[in-house]
Tab-separated table of N, CA and C in Angstrom:
chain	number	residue	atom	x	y	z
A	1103	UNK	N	23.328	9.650	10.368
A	1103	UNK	CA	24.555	10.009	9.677
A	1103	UNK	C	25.699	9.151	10.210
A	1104	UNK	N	26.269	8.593	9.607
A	1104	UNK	CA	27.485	7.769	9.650
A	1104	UNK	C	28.446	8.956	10.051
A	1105	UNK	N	29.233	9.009	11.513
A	1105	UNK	CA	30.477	9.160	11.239
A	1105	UNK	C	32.224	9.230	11.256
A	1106	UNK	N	32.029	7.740	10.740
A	1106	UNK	CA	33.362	6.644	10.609
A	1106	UNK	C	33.221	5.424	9.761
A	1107	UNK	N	34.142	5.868	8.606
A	1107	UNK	CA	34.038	4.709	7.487
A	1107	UNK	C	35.279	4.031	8.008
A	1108	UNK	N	35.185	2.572	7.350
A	1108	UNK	CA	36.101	2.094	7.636
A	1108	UNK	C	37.193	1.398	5.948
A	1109	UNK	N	38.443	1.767	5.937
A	1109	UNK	CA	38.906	1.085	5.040
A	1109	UNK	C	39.625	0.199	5.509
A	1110	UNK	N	39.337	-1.577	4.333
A	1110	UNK	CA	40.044	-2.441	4.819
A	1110	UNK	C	41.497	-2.452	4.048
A	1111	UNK	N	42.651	-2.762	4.934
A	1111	UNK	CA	43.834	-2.594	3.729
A	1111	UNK	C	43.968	-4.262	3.728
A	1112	UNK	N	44.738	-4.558	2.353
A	1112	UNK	CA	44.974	-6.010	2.063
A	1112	UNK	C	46.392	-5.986	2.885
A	1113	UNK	N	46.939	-6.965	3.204
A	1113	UNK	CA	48.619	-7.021	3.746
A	1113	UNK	C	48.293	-5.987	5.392
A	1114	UNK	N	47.385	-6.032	5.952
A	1114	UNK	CA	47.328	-4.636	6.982
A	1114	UNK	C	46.547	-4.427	7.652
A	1115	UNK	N	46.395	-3.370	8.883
A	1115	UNK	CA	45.366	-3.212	9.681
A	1115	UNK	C	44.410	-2.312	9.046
A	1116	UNK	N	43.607	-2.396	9.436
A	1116	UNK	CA	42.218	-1.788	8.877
A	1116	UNK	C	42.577	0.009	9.657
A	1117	UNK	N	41.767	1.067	8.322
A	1117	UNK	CA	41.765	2.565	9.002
A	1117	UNK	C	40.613	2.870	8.967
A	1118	UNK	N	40.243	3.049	10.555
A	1118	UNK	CA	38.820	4.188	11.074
A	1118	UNK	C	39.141	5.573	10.709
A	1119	UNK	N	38.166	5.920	9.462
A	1119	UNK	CA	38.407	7.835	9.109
A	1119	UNK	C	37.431	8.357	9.516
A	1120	UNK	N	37.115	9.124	10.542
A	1120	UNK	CA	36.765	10.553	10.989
A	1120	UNK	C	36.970	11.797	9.910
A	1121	UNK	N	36.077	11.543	8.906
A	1121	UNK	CA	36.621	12.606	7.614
A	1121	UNK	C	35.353	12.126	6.874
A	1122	UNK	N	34.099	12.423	7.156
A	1122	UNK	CA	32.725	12.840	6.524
A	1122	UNK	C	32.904	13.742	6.268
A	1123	UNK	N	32.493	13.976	4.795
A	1123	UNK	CA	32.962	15.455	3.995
A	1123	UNK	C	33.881	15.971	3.729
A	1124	UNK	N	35.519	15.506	3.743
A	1124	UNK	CA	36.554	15.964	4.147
A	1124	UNK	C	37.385	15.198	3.004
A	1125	UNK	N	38.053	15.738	2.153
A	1125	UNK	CA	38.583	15.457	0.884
A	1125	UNK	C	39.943	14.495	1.687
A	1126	UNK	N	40.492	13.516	1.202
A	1126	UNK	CA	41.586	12.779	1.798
A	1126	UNK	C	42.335	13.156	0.317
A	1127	UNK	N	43.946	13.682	0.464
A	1127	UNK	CA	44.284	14.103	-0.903
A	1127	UNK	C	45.368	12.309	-1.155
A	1128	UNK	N	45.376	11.937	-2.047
A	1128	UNK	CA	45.938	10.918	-2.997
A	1128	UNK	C	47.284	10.405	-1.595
A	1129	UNK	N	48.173	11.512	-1.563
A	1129	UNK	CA	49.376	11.079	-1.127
A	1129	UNK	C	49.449	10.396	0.451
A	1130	UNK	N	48.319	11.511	0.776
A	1130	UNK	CA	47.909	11.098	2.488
A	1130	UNK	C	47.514	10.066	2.298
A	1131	UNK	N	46.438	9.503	1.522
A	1131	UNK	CA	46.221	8.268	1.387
A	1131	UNK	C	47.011	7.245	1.759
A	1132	UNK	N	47.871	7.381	0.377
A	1132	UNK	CA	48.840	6.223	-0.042
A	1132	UNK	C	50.093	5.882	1.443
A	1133	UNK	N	50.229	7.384	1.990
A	1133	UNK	CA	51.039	7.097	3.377
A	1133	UNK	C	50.106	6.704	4.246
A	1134	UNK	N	48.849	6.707	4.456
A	1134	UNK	CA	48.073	5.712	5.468
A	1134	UNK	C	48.478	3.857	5.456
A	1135	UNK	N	48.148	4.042	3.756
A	1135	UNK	CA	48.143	2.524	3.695
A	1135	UNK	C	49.544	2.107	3.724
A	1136	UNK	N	50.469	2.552	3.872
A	1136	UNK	CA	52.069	2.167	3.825
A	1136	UNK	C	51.899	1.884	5.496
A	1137	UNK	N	51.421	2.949	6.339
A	1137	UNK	CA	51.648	2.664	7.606
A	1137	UNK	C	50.791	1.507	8.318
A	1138	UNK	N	49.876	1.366	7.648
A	1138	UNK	CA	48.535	0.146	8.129
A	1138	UNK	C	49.350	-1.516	7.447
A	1139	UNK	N	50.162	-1.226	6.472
A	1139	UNK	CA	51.075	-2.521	6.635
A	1139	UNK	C	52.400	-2.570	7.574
A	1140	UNK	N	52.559	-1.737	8.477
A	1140	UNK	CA	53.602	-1.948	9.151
A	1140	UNK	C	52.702	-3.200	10.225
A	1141	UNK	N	54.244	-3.946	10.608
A	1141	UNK	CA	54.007	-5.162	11.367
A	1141	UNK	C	53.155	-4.997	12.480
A	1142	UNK	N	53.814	-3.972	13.126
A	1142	UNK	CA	53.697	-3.723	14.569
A	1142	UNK	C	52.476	-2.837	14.860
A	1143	UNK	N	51.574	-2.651	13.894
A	1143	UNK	CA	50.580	-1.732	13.910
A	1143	UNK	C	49.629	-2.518	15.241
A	1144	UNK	N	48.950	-2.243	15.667
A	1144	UNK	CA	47.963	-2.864	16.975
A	1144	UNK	C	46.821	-1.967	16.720
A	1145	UNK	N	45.766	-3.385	16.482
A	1145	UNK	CA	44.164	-3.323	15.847
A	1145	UNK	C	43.927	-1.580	14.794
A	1146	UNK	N	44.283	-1.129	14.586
A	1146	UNK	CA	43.759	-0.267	13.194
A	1146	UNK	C	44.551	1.201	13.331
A	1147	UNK	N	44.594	1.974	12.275
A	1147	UNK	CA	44.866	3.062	12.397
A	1147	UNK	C	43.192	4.527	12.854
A	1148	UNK	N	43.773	5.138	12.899
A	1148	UNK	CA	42.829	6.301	12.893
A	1148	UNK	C	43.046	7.501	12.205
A	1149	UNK	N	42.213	8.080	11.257
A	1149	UNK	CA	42.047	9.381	10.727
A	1149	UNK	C	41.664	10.134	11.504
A	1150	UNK	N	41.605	11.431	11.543
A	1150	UNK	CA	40.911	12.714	11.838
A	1150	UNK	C	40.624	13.301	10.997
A	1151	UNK	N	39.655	14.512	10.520
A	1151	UNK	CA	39.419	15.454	9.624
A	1151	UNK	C	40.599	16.491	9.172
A	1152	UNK	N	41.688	16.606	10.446
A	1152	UNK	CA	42.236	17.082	9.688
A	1152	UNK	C	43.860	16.500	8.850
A	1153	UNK	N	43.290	15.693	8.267
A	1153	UNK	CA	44.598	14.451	7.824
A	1153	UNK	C	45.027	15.157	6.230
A	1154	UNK	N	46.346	15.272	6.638
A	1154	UNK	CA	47.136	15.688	5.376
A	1154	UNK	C	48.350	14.876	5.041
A	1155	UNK	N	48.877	14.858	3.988
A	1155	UNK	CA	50.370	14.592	3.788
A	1155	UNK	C	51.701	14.996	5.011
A	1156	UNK	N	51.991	14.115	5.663
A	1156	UNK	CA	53.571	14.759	6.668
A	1156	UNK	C	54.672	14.230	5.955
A	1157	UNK	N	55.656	14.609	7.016
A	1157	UNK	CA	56.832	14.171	6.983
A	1157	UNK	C	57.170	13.289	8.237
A	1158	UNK	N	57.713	12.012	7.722
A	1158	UNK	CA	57.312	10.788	8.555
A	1158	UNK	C	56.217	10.024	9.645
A	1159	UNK	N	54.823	11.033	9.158
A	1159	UNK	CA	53.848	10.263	9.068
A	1159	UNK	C	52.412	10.947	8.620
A	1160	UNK	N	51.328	10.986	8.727
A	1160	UNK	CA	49.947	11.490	7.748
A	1160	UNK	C	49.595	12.289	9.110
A	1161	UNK	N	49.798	13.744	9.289
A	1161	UNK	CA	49.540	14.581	9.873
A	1161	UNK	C	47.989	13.944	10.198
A	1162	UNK	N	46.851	14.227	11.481
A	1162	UNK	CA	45.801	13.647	11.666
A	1162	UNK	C	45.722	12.129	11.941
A	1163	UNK	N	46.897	11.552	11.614
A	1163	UNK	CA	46.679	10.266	11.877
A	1163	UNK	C	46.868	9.744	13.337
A	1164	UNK	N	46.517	8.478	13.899
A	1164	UNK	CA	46.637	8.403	15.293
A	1164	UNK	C	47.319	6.731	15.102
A	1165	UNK	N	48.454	6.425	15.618
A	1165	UNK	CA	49.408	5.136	14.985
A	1165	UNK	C	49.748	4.043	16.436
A	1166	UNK	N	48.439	3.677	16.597
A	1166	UNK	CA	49.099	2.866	17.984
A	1166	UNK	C	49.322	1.601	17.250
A	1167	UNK	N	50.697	1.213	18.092
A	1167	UNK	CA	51.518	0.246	18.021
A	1167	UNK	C	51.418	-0.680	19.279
A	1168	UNK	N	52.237	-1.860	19.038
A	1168	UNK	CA	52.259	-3.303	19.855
A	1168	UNK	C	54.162	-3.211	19.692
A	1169	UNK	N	54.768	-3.060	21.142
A	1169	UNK	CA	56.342	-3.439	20.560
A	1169	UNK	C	57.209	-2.208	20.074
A	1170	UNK	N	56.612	-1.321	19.647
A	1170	UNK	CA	57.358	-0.433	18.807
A	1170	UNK	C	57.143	0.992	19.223
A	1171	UNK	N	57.575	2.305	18.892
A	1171	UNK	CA	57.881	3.670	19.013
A	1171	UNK	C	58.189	4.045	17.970
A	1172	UNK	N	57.271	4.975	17.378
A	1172	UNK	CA	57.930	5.774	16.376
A	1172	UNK	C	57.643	7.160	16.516
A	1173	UNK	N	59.124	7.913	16.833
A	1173	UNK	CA	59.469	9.400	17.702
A	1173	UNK	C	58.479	9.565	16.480
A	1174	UNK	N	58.424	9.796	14.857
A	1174	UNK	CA	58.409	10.730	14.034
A	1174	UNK	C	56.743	10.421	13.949
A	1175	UNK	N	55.865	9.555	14.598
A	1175	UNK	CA	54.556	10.124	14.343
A	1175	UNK	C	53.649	10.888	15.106
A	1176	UNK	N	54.691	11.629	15.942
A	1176	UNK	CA	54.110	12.589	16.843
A	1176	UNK	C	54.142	13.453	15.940
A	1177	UNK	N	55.049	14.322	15.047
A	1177	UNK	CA	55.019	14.944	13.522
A	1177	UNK	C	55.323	16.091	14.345
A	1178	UNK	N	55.385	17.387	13.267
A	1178	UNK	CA	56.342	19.043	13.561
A	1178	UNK	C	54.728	19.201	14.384
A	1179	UNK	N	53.861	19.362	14.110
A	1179	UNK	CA	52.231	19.825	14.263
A	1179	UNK	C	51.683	19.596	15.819
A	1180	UNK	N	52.484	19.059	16.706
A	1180	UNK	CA	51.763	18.200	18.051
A	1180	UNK	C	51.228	19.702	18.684
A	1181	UNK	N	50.245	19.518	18.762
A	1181	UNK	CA	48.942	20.856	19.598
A	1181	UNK	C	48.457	21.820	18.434
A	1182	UNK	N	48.743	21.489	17.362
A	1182	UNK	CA	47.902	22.192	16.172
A	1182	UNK	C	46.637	22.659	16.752
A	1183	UNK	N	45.915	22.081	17.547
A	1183	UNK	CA	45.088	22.653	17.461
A	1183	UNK	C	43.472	21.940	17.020
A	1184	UNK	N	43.591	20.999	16.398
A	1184	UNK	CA	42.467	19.830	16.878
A	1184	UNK	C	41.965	19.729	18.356
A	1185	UNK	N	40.177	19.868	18.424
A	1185	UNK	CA	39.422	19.941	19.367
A	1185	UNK	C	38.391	19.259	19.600
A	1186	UNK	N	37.339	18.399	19.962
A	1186	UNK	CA	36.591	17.361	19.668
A	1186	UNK	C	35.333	18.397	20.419
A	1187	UNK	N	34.400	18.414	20.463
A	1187	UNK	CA	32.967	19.528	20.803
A	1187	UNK	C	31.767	18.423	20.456
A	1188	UNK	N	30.979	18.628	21.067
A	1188	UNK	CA	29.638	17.611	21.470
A	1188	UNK	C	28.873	18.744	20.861
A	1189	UNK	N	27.859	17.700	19.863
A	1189	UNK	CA	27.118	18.978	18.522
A	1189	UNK	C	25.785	18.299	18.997
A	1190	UNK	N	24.877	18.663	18.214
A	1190	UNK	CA	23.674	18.326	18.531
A	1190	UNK	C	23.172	16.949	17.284
């Protein structure tokens, strides 16, 4: 079982999604790929399963940068509650 697809963006860094089985809705999308053309992005973005639409950035997403800080992609959500568990 694959699980981590990778999308390539044109103009951008490439996003590793952690979201086998896991519906990505349209808008979250479209704010991934807005953020995977920022300049300062450093080697790719990351999904999680639980990636939704935010406010100033895709809740689930993980945004390391080269150069730059951005307060707002820590998002309202920081300790939601995402847990990583070793399955069989």
């Amino acid at each position: 079982m694959k699980d981590m697809n990778i999308l390539e963006v044109a103009g951008g860094k490439p996003i590793k999604l952690w979201t086998q089985g896991v519906p990505v809705e349209e808008e979250a999308r479209q704010q991934l790929l807005n953020t995977a053309k920022m300049p300062f992005i450093f080697k790719h973005l990351a999904v999680m399963p639980d990636v939704h639409l935010g406010k100033g950035s895709t809740i689930g997403s993980v945004i390391p940068t080269l150069g730059a800080i951005i307060p707002a992609a820590v998002g309202v959500d920081i300790g939601c509650g995402m847990i990583a568990a070793r399955t069989s």
